[in-house]
Phi, psi and omega in degrees: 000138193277176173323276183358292205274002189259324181313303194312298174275010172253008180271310175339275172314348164295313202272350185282271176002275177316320209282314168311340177292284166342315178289328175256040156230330155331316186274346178304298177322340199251354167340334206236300199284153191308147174282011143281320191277014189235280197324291167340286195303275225280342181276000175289310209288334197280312166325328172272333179283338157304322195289351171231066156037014191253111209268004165285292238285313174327285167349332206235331176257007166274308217282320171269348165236037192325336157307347193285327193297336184243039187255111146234173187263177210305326181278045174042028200245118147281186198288007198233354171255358171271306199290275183320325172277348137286000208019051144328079171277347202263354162298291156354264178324296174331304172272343221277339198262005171270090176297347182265338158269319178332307216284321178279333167305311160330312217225012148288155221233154169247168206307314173289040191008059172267150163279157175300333158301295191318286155000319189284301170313348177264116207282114200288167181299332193289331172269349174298289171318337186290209221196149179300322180273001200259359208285324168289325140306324171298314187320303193305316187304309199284356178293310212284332165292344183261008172247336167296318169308316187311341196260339168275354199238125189298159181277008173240024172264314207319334185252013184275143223264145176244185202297332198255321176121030191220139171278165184327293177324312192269339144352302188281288218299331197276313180297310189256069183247310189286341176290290166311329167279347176268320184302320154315273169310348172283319181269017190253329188276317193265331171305310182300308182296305178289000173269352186256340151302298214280297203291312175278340142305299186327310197304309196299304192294318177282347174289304183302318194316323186234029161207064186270163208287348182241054187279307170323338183234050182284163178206124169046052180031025160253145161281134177351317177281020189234045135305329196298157190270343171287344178260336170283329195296318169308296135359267175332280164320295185316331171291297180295334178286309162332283158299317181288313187287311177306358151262321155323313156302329171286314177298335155282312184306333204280343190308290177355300165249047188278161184256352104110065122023121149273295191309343182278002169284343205286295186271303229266351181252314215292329191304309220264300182305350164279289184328323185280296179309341160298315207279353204257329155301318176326262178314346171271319151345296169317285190303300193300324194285277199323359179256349188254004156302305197299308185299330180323292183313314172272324162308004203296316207277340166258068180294318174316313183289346177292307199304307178287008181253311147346276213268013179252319175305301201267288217287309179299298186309316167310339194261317170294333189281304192293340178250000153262322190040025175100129179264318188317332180281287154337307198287322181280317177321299158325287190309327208257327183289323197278103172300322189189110204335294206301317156259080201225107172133041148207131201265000000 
């Protein structure tokens, strides 16, 4: 990390720090005046620190003004209906987990008699702004945040009618419809492109299977070589590449003719789109150890020159796809790992 960037995050952190100092002396102060006239000061602020997650500072005026948890604003919205219609999670988490408030936040209504499901359903600006190919992850994201609210909200808000005559559910399905169809073409443009990778491995690997270099000079249809520990490494490989791609291919294909969902963005595509891509590391591996197996055989007589040619062919690209691997890849891991969205990000 350069000078710059360490000056940048410890000034971050100065100023994070005071500010937090500030707030609990701001509140000290506020100690003595009627608990209208403390609502009146701490509910705007406290409500825009739900609207940027920022959950100390909630944190430090709930604990000290606790009446403040139930200050909403003129549109009827509390503080747990600013966390979900911002997809607050560490706010979230923060209140849901005060059982003695939790239950009347849950189940308040805001002046358009949306319930906090509705809320959920309404697709935020920060995913409005975000990039076209990135929609099928957002999709996945944004599922996942209306089935975490959905789990806190007793089941007989699930059909309840808001201002307009719409349930939650059709809420979501009416707001992320331009999300779904772009998420649907991102995974119908990235599916299509890896089967047709995934076809030309195939090709490559079953091409090699039957034209390894010493096949001419065969007995009882094995080659002369094939004790040697490079022709099984061959083999071997040559096997694996083959099988891991011929699943890189099912796995885009079943995305392909998939009925594309709402819920299959939330499980069945981040699973099966990790999955095709291990296998498509998987095979490329395979495949590059069976070409320097292969190179063994013309190169046998030039070991040196085998060895540096082994490891600028074989060994590098293997060591960069692993020291980048991907933010997509990275991203799916995440996703496929995170049992349940909203609470994830306070330890």
């Amino acid at each position: 990390i350069a000078a710059s960037e360490l000056e940048y995050i410890r000034d971050k952190k100065w100023k994070h720090q005071n500010a937090i100092k500030l707030a609990e002396c701001l509140c000290e102060e506020l100690q003595n005046i009627s608990e209208k006239e403390i609502n009146s000061i701490v509910g705007g602020p406290l409500l825009q620190a739900t609207r940027f997650d920022n959950y100390k500072l909630v944190e430090i005026i709930v604990t000290k003004f606790p009446s403040s948890i139930y200050y909403h604003h003129e549109n009827g919205k509390n503080i747990l209906h600013v966390a979900v219609e911002n997809r607050s999670k560490n706010v979230f988490k923060l209140v849901s987990q005060m059982n003695q408030h939790s239950h009347h936040l849950v189940t308040s209504i805001d002046s358009s008699n949306n319930t906090m499901l509705h809320l959920a359903g309404k697709l935020s600006e920060e995913k409005e702004l975000k990039k076209t190919f990135r929609a099928a992850l957002n999709m996945q994201e944004e599922l996942r945040w209306f089935e975490a609210v959905k789990q806190i909200l007793p089941p007989s808000y699930y059909r309840h009618l808001n201002n307009n005559g719409k349930t939650a559910h059709q809420v979501f399905t009416e707001q992320h419809s331009y999300l779904r169809i772009q998420g649907e073409k991102w995974m119908k443009d990235t599916s299509s492109l890896c089967a047709i990778i995934a076809t030309l491995i195939v090709t490559i690997a079953f091409s090699a299977s039957i034209t390894f270099p010493e096949i001419k000079n065969c007995k009882n249809a094995l080659p002369i070589s094939f004790k040697k520990g490079f022709f099984i490494a061959f083999i071997f490989s040559n096997t694996v590449s083959l099988s891991t791609s011929c699943i890189y291919l099912f796995a885009f294909v079943s995305i392909l003719t998939s009925r594309y969902a709402e819920e299959d963005f939330s499980y069945v595509f981040p699973k099966r789109l990790l999955c095709g891509l291990l296998m498509l590391y998987a095979s490329v591996e395979a495949m590059l150890l069976s070409f320097g197996c292969a190179l063994y055989f013309v190169l046998k007589d030039s070991e040196m020159v085998f060895y540096v040619v082994f490891i600028v062919v074989v060994l590098l690209p293997i060591l960069a796809f692993q020291h980048w691997r991907g933010p997509l890849i990275n991203h799916l891991f995440s996703l496929v790992k995170r049992k349940n969205l909203c609470f994830e990000g306070i330890d």
